[in-house]
Structure formats: structure tokens, C-alpha cells
Short mmCIF file of C-alpha atoms and ligand atoms in Angstrom, two decimals:
data_model
loop_
_atom_site.label_atom_id
_atom_site.label_comp_id
_atom_site.label_asym_id
_atom_site.label_seq_id
_atom_site.Cartn_x
_atom_site.Cartn_y
_atom_site.Cartn_z
CA MET A 632 -3.45 -24.52 -13.99
CA VAL A 633 -3.44 -21.34 -11.78
CA ASN A 634 -5.14 -18.09 -13.43
CA LEU A 635 -5.39 -14.97 -10.68
CA LYS A 636 -6.61 -12.79 -13.34
CA GLY A 637 -9.39 -10.40 -12.21
CA ARG A 638 -8.15 -11.13 -8.66
CA ASP A 639 -7.80 -8.91 -5.45
CA PHE A 640 -4.51 -9.32 -3.15
CA LEU A 641 -5.97 -8.58 0.27
CA LYS A 642 -4.35 -11.40 2.27
CA LEU A 643 -2.79 -14.68 2.11
CA LEU A 644 -5.81 -16.44 3.60
CA ASP A 645 -7.71 -15.84 0.20
CA PHE A 646 -4.93 -17.81 -1.79
CA THR A 647 -4.01 -21.51 -2.02
CA GLY A 648 -0.70 -22.68 -1.70
CA GLU A 649 -0.39 -23.59 -5.37
CA GLU A 650 -1.37 -20.02 -6.08
CA ILE A 651 1.08 -18.25 -3.64
CA GLU A 652 3.82 -20.95 -5.30
CA TYR A 653 2.53 -19.64 -8.62
CA LEU A 654 3.21 -16.34 -8.04
CA LEU A 655 6.63 -16.98 -6.68
CA ASP A 656 7.65 -18.91 -9.73
CA LEU A 657 6.23 -15.97 -11.65
CA ALA A 658 8.40 -13.18 -9.64
CA ALA A 659 11.40 -15.20 -9.96
CA ASP A 660 10.76 -15.45 -13.39
CA LEU A 661 10.10 -11.53 -13.71
CA LYS A 662 13.48 -10.89 -11.80
CA ALA A 663 15.45 -13.12 -13.98
CA LYS A 664 14.13 -11.13 -17.25
CA LYS A 665 14.76 -7.88 -15.36
CA LYS A 666 18.40 -9.01 -14.82
CA ALA A 667 19.01 -10.14 -18.43
CA GLY A 668 17.54 -6.81 -19.75
CA ILE A 669 14.67 -9.10 -21.32
CA PRO A 670 11.59 -6.26 -21.74
CA HIS A 671 8.36 -7.56 -20.05
CA ARG A 672 5.98 -4.73 -20.81
CA MET A 673 2.80 -7.10 -20.52
CA HIS A 674 0.71 -4.37 -19.39
CA GLU A 675 1.20 -1.63 -21.99
CA GLY A 676 -0.97 1.14 -21.64
CA LYS A 677 -2.71 0.78 -18.38
CA ASN A 678 -2.75 2.32 -15.18
CA VAL A 679 -2.61 1.64 -11.73
CA ALA A 680 -3.44 4.27 -8.75
CA LEU A 681 -1.33 4.09 -5.52
CA ILE A 682 -2.85 5.20 -2.19
CA PHE A 683 -0.65 5.62 0.64
CA GLU A 684 -1.85 6.77 3.94
CA LYS A 685 0.81 5.65 5.79
CA THR A 686 4.79 6.28 4.88
CA SER A 687 6.72 4.06 2.49
CA THR A 688 9.98 3.45 0.85
CA ARG A 689 9.98 -0.17 -0.68
CA THR A 690 6.46 -0.87 -1.39
CA ARG A 691 5.69 2.62 -3.20
CA CYS A 692 9.09 2.02 -5.28
CA SER A 693 8.24 -1.31 -5.47
CA PHE A 694 4.88 -0.89 -6.83
CA GLU A 695 6.11 2.34 -9.14
CA VAL A 696 9.01 0.33 -10.96
CA GLY A 697 7.20 -2.72 -11.12
CA ALA A 698 4.75 -0.97 -12.99
CA ASN A 699 6.95 1.03 -15.19
CA ASP A 700 8.89 -2.59 -15.93
CA LEU A 701 5.05 -3.49 -17.07
CA GLY A 702 4.47 -0.68 -19.08
CA MET A 703 2.07 0.84 -17.11
CA GLY A 704 1.87 3.92 -15.45
CA SER A 705 1.07 4.93 -11.89
CA THR A 706 -0.29 7.53 -9.70
CA TYR A 707 1.08 8.33 -6.32
CA LEU A 708 -2.10 9.43 -3.81
CA ALA A 709 -1.06 10.15 -0.59
CA GLU A 710 -1.64 13.97 1.23
CA GLY A 711 -3.70 16.32 -0.86
CA SER A 712 -6.45 13.26 -2.17
CA GLN A 713 -10.15 13.35 -0.90
CA ILE A 714 -10.04 9.89 0.05
CA GLY A 715 -11.12 9.02 3.91
CA LYS A 716 -11.61 12.70 4.25
CA LYS A 717 -14.14 14.10 1.60
CA GLU A 718 -14.94 11.25 -0.03
CA SER A 719 -15.56 7.48 1.39
CA ILE A 720 -13.65 4.55 0.28
CA ALA A 721 -17.02 3.07 -1.28
CA ASP A 722 -17.13 6.43 -3.79
CA THR A 723 -13.17 6.39 -4.36
CA ALA A 724 -12.98 2.64 -5.59
CA ARG A 725 -15.67 3.51 -7.99
CA VAL A 726 -14.06 6.61 -9.34
CA LEU A 727 -10.94 4.92 -9.75
CA SER A 728 -12.52 2.07 -11.08
CA GLY A 729 -13.26 4.38 -13.68
CA MET A 730 -9.76 5.57 -14.87
CA TYR A 731 -7.52 2.68 -14.04
CA ASP A 732 -6.88 -1.10 -14.07
CA GLY A 733 -5.74 -1.77 -10.54
CA ILE A 734 -5.22 -0.03 -6.96
CA GLU A 735 -2.66 -0.62 -4.07
CA TYR A 736 -3.90 0.68 -0.93
CA ARG A 737 -1.98 1.15 2.31
CA GLY A 738 -3.61 2.27 4.92
CA TYR A 739 -4.71 1.22 8.88
CA GLU A 740 -7.49 -1.35 9.45
CA GLN A 741 -8.05 -4.35 6.84
CA GLU A 742 -11.80 -3.88 6.74
CA LEU A 743 -10.73 -0.51 4.66
CA VAL A 744 -9.09 -2.19 2.15
CA GLU A 745 -11.85 -4.94 1.63
CA GLU A 746 -14.29 -2.29 1.83
CA LEU A 747 -12.13 -1.15 -1.37
CA ALA A 748 -12.21 -4.30 -3.17
CA LYS A 749 -16.05 -4.63 -2.45
CA TYR A 750 -16.36 -1.37 -4.41
CA ALA A 751 -14.05 -1.62 -6.83
CA SER A 752 -14.20 -3.50 -10.36
CA ILE A 753 -10.83 -3.84 -10.87
CA PRO A 754 -8.12 -5.55 -8.64
CA VAL A 755 -7.32 -4.40 -5.17
CA TRP A 756 -3.76 -5.00 -3.79
CA ASN A 757 -2.83 -4.92 -0.05
CA GLY A 758 -0.13 -2.60 0.34
CA LEU A 759 0.19 -2.93 4.31
CA THR A 760 -3.04 -2.68 6.89
CA ASN A 761 -2.48 -3.33 10.86
CA GLU A 762 -3.46 -6.85 10.51
CA PHE A 763 -1.72 -8.29 7.43
CA HIS A 764 1.25 -7.20 4.69
CA PRO A 765 0.48 -9.90 2.15
CA THR A 766 2.94 -8.81 -0.20
CA GLN A 767 6.26 -8.44 2.07
CA ILE A 768 5.45 -12.20 2.92
CA LEU A 769 5.82 -13.34 -1.23
CA ALA A 770 9.07 -10.97 -1.02
CA ASP A 771 10.22 -13.25 2.00
CA PHE A 772 9.21 -16.57 0.82
CA LEU A 773 11.28 -15.92 -2.78
CA THR A 774 13.92 -15.02 -0.50
CA ILE A 775 14.12 -18.19 1.48
CA LYS A 776 13.90 -20.10 -1.69
CA GLU A 777 16.51 -18.28 -3.04
CA GLN A 778 18.88 -18.91 -0.11
CA PHE A 779 17.56 -22.66 0.96
CA GLY A 780 16.40 -24.17 -2.58
CA TYR A 781 12.95 -24.81 -0.78
CA LEU A 782 10.17 -23.71 1.60
CA ARG A 783 8.74 -26.72 2.94
CA GLY A 784 10.30 -27.85 6.31
CA ILE A 785 12.14 -24.84 6.74
CA ASN A 786 12.01 -23.78 10.14
CA PHE A 787 11.17 -20.12 10.47
CA VAL A 788 11.19 -18.15 13.92
CA TYR A 789 9.70 -14.78 14.49
CA MET A 790 11.03 -12.83 17.33
CA GLY A 791 9.29 -10.04 18.92
CA ASP A 792 5.31 -8.30 18.22
CA ALA A 793 3.57 -11.42 16.57
CA ARG A 794 0.48 -9.92 16.74
CA TYR A 795 0.46 -7.04 14.24
CA ASN A 796 0.73 -7.40 10.66
CA MET A 797 4.09 -8.73 9.85
CA GLY A 798 3.32 -11.59 12.57
CA ASN A 799 0.03 -12.40 11.53
CA SER A 800 0.90 -12.51 7.58
CA LEU A 801 4.06 -14.44 8.30
CA MET A 802 1.88 -17.12 10.25
CA VAL A 803 -0.59 -17.63 7.51
CA GLY A 804 1.96 -18.04 4.85
CA CYS A 805 4.28 -20.21 6.55
CA ALA A 806 0.89 -22.46 7.24
CA LYS A 807 -0.09 -22.16 3.87
CA MET A 808 3.33 -23.36 2.55
CA GLY A 809 4.44 -26.04 4.87
CA ILE A 810 6.76 -23.94 6.84
CA ASN A 811 7.30 -24.50 10.62
CA PHE A 812 6.49 -21.26 12.26
CA THR A 813 7.65 -20.27 15.72
CA ALA A 814 6.19 -16.89 17.34
CA CYS A 815 8.54 -16.08 20.04
CA ALA A 816 7.67 -13.48 22.65
CA PRO A 817 5.84 -12.86 25.92
CA LYS A 818 2.03 -14.12 25.77
CA ALA A 819 0.63 -11.07 25.46
CA TYR A 820 2.23 -10.44 21.90
CA PHE A 821 1.00 -14.07 20.64
CA PRO A 822 -1.34 -13.54 17.48
CA ASP A 823 -5.11 -13.89 17.71
CA CYS A 824 -6.64 -16.78 19.08
CA ASP A 825 -8.89 -16.85 16.39
CA LEU A 826 -6.27 -16.35 13.45
CA VAL A 827 -4.18 -19.10 15.27
CA ASP A 828 -6.76 -21.88 15.22
CA THR A 829 -7.54 -21.11 11.27
CA CYS A 830 -3.50 -21.42 10.56
CA LYS A 831 -3.26 -24.72 12.85
CA LYS A 832 -5.87 -26.04 10.54
CA LEU A 833 -3.96 -24.83 7.78
CA ALA A 834 -0.34 -26.00 9.23
CA GLU A 835 -1.92 -29.39 9.85
CA GLU A 836 -3.39 -29.93 5.69
CA ASN A 837 -0.10 -28.82 5.06
CA GLY A 838 2.20 -30.72 7.26
CA CYS A 839 4.02 -28.17 9.18
CA GLU A 840 3.90 -27.07 13.07
CA LEU A 841 3.03 -24.02 14.54
CA LYS A 842 4.94 -22.96 17.87
CA PHE A 843 4.23 -20.44 20.16
CA ILE A 844 7.37 -20.19 22.97
CA GLU A 845 8.08 -17.44 25.50
CA ASP A 846 11.85 -18.11 25.67
CA PRO A 847 14.13 -17.35 23.08
CA MET A 848 17.09 -19.76 23.47
CA GLU A 849 14.59 -22.45 23.32
CA ALA A 850 12.56 -21.03 20.51
CA VAL A 851 15.66 -20.29 18.20
CA LYS A 852 17.13 -23.98 18.45
CA ASP A 853 17.29 -25.63 14.84
CA ALA A 854 15.91 -22.30 13.32
CA ASN A 855 16.95 -21.63 9.62
CA VAL A 856 15.45 -17.97 9.61
CA ILE A 857 14.98 -15.95 12.52
CA TYR A 858 12.78 -12.61 11.44
CA THR A 859 11.78 -9.51 13.60
CA ASP A 860 10.01 -6.32 12.65
CA VAL A 861 9.82 -3.14 14.58
CA TRP A 862 8.32 -3.02 18.33
CA VAL A 863 6.20 -0.51 17.67
CA SER A 864 4.24 0.06 14.20
CA MET A 865 2.90 2.87 12.10
CA GLY A 866 0.42 4.58 13.54
CA GLU A 867 1.00 3.35 16.88
CA PRO A 868 1.49 6.18 19.53
CA MET A 869 5.47 7.29 20.60
CA GLU A 870 3.77 6.04 24.37
CA VAL A 871 3.86 2.78 23.75
CA TRP A 872 7.73 3.00 23.42
CA GLN A 873 8.80 2.08 26.82
CA GLU A 874 6.39 -0.68 27.54
CA ARG A 875 7.42 -2.13 23.96
CA ILE A 876 11.01 -1.74 25.16
CA ASN A 877 10.40 -3.54 28.63
CA ASP A 878 8.67 -6.35 27.50
CA LEU A 879 10.26 -6.72 24.18
CA MET A 880 14.32 -6.23 25.01
CA PRO A 881 14.59 -10.13 25.73
CA TYR A 882 13.24 -10.85 22.32
CA GLN A 883 16.25 -8.62 20.40
CA VAL A 884 17.90 -10.42 17.50
CA ASN A 885 21.37 -10.63 18.81
CA GLN A 886 24.67 -12.23 18.19
CA LYS A 887 24.04 -14.98 21.22
CA LEU A 888 20.64 -15.55 19.86
CA MET A 889 22.00 -16.37 15.85
CA ASP A 890 24.83 -18.66 17.58
CA ALA A 891 22.20 -20.89 19.09
CA ALA A 892 20.41 -21.31 15.84
CA ALA A 893 21.10 -23.61 12.94
CA ASP A 894 24.57 -23.35 11.45
CA ASN A 895 22.55 -21.86 8.17
CA VAL A 896 20.39 -19.66 10.13
CA VAL A 897 19.67 -16.03 8.01
CA PHE A 898 18.77 -12.99 9.71
CA MET A 899 15.70 -11.11 7.68
CA HIS A 900 13.46 -8.15 8.55
CA CYS A 901 10.82 -6.40 6.87
CA LEU A 902 12.75 -3.26 7.31
CA PRO A 903 12.75 -0.35 7.93
CA ALA A 904 14.71 -1.46 11.04
CA TYR A 905 15.93 0.23 14.34
CA HIS A 906 19.54 -1.47 14.47
CA ASP A 907 21.69 1.66 15.14
CA HIS A 908 20.90 5.14 16.07
CA LYS A 909 21.68 6.89 12.59
CA THR A 910 17.98 7.60 11.98
CA LYS A 911 16.23 10.73 13.26
CA VAL A 912 13.91 8.43 15.49
CA GLY A 913 16.14 6.05 16.26
CA LYS A 914 18.46 8.49 17.86
CA GLU A 915 15.35 9.92 19.80
CA ILE A 916 14.22 6.58 20.75
CA GLY A 917 17.47 5.30 21.88
CA GLU A 918 18.51 8.55 23.66
CA ARG A 919 15.06 8.79 25.22
CA PHE A 920 14.83 5.47 26.24
CA ASN A 921 18.69 4.94 27.60
CA CYS A 922 18.93 1.69 24.82
CA ASP A 923 22.01 1.03 22.58
CA ALA A 924 19.82 -1.35 19.64
CA LEU A 925 16.04 -2.06 19.75
CA GLU A 926 14.83 -5.26 17.70
CA VAL A 927 18.10 -6.25 16.10
CA THR A 928 21.71 -5.55 17.01
CA ASP A 929 23.65 -3.43 14.39
CA GLU A 930 26.34 -6.67 14.56
CA VAL A 931 23.35 -8.86 13.54
CA PHE A 932 22.40 -6.42 10.70
CA GLU A 933 25.29 -5.99 9.23
CA SER A 934 26.78 -9.71 9.42
CA GLU A 935 26.96 -11.76 6.08
CA ARG A 936 24.16 -13.76 8.01
CA SER A 937 21.59 -10.63 7.47
CA ILE A 938 19.66 -11.29 3.85
CA VAL A 939 18.09 -8.09 4.75
CA PHE A 940 18.78 -6.03 1.18
CA ARG A 941 18.13 -9.17 -1.10
CA GLU A 942 15.03 -9.72 0.91
CA ALA A 943 13.78 -5.62 0.38
CA GLU A 944 14.97 -5.97 -3.78
CA ASN A 945 12.70 -8.79 -3.80
CA ARG A 946 9.59 -6.80 -2.80
CA MET A 947 9.83 -5.26 -6.46
CA HIS A 948 10.12 -8.53 -8.36
CA THR A 949 7.09 -10.12 -6.41
CA ILE A 950 4.97 -6.89 -6.41
CA LYS A 951 5.26 -6.72 -10.16
CA ALA A 952 4.16 -10.45 -10.27
CA VAL A 953 1.24 -9.62 -8.32
CA MET A 954 0.32 -6.67 -10.85
CA ALA A 955 1.13 -8.85 -13.78
CA ALA A 956 -1.18 -12.24 -12.62
CA THR A 957 -3.71 -10.06 -11.69
CA LEU A 958 -4.58 -7.75 -14.39
N1 CP B 1294 8.72 -3.35 4.34
C1 CP B 1294 8.04 -2.31 3.87
O1 CP B 1294 6.54 -2.36 3.50
O2 CP B 1294 8.40 -1.15 3.97
P1 CP B 1294 8.01 0.46 3.60
O3 CP B 1294 7.40 0.82 4.89
O4 CP B 1294 9.16 1.18 3.31
O5 CP B 1294 6.99 0.02 2.28
N1 NVA B 1295 4.78 -3.48 11.23
C1 NVA B 1295 5.48 -2.50 10.46
C2 NVA B 1295 5.69 -3.18 9.29
C3 NVA B 1295 6.56 -2.54 8.29
C4 NVA B 1295 6.83 -2.85 6.79
C5 NVA B 1295 4.26 -1.30 10.43
O1 NVA B 1295 3.31 -1.77 10.09
O2 NVA B 1295 4.88 -0.38 10.68
#
């Protein structure tokens, strides 16, 4: 019987496949309750602190709506707080532990969220670091389960910068859940060797394969899911865009790539995505570097094979499940 009460949620490496499955089932149950209008105020009267050192739409809204649905209050802490400026992570952890029941943290290095958890006496949830984005993977896997009915044996292909938070976390999650994972990128963008070694062992235990392929057409053959992320992540300087565009344009998810995959292939993206030039930053990058689309074309993003908005909604149901299970 899985019991996650009191646990932190810092990275998927800390959880067994059974525990991840439990969170996915709980999220599906909470989603069904929400859709049916059945109240689930399981943590009435509790409060959570939400620390964001980087910007967010989905993660912040998911924690706030999830907390509210569970009967809890929440405090959003961004600019204007003392964290990391006048007050250390360790002191912040102990202060917030006296007032709240759980803490979400989005920031830079993974070691910061680990430090927060070390000093906090209440559960700490990772809302994204440079290295990992574990709550996103729960939403991705819930969406894949809804789409295909199962996870084990799915052929999952990640295109683009596979050495950052999304590539790392998806590789770990797939290896834990028996999903065949392919990272498709130039060699320099493959995940860190130590993490790959750890994941290869997990994959072997769980009966799935990990592949690292440079040729996009070869990688997507038989793919059920093609996934990508932005080529330049939050906190990285604008100057790296030119190099990323040069290196990663052959890995753009476009219709030709989708056509080369399995008939039932779906497109996924953690969002936000640069699929057109309708946003301020997207327009600026498009004009400055003279390109029509970046990691995904508008044609694929807007197609019926794209399940990105269900994936985004599932952020809320899965984050709610993490809070419900660990508090
Ligand atoms: N996918 C994701 O984490 O989105 P936000 O940056 O909007 O939270
Ligand atoms: N790799 C992206 C993920 C956003 C959800 C970033 O860190 O900006």
C-alpha cells in the first residue's frame, strides 16, 4: 500500500514506479471528481507557500487552483520576498515551516530545492529547476495514459535540447515506467552521462529501452509520442539563441516528422511554445534570427494530433494529487 504522507517531491528518481502510478491514479480520480462537481476538500484549513524565482503560468495556477480545491489557502512569493537576497534558503525553510503545511519552489539549481527540503519540516515540491521538472512529467504521463490507455511499451521521442530539465525528467520518468525513450538531438545536447547510466539501469529493470539518436527521421520511426520543449530555457541568456537555432533547427517538429512516425502519433510540449510569432518574445526572435518557426511549426501545434492543451490542464490535476498525497 503506497503512502506518501510527509514526503517531498523533488525529482522522480526519489520515487518508485508504483508510487508514480499511485499519483497518476489519484490525479485521474481527482480529475473525475472535479468534472463531476464532487467536492474534495481533503486538506481543509491548511496553507501552502508557493515560491517562484522564475516566471510561470501553468505551475503557479495549478498549485493555486489545486490548493483551493483541496480546501487550502496559498501565498505566492516572488519578487518582494527576502528569499535568496536578505535571507538564506535554510532560514526561509525554517520560517515557512512554522506557518505553512507545504512549500512549492521554482528556481535555478536543483541543489537549492534540495536544501530547502533539508531544512523544512514540511513537504517541499519542486515546481521546476534547471535540472528537473517532475510535476510536469506526471501531467505528461496522465495525458499519455488517457490517450493510449497504458504507458508501458509506448515509444516516446524527445526532440531538441535533451540535457536540460525536460529531457532529464522525461528520461527518468520513462525509465521508471517502462516507456521506450529516445532522445533525438546533436550529441552535445544528449543528457549527462551519469544520469544516462542511472536511467539505463532503471530501464533494464523495467523492460524498456533508452536510445540516443542524431537522425530525426530514424528517431521518430514507430514513435507514438513526439515531444519537444523550447530551445532556450528560462534563465539562459538571449545570446545563445543563434547557436541553438543553428544546432536544433533540423530537430524542429514539423509535419514531415509527424508523417514519418506511427499512425497514432501525438504531439506534446510542456509549454510555453514558440510555434508562431504572436508573442512578444517569439516575434523578436523570429525577426532577429529570420526564422518562421522554432521548436514546432504552427501546423503541427494546431493539428488534431496535438494534445498540448489537455496536457496543460492535467498539470492542475496532477499537482493537486501531489499535494493531496504528501500532506
Ligand atoms: N510547463 C510549465 O511549467 O509552464 P509554466 O512555466 O507556465 O509554469
Ligand atoms: N525548459 C523550459 C521548461 C519550461 C516549462 C524552461 O526551463 O524554461
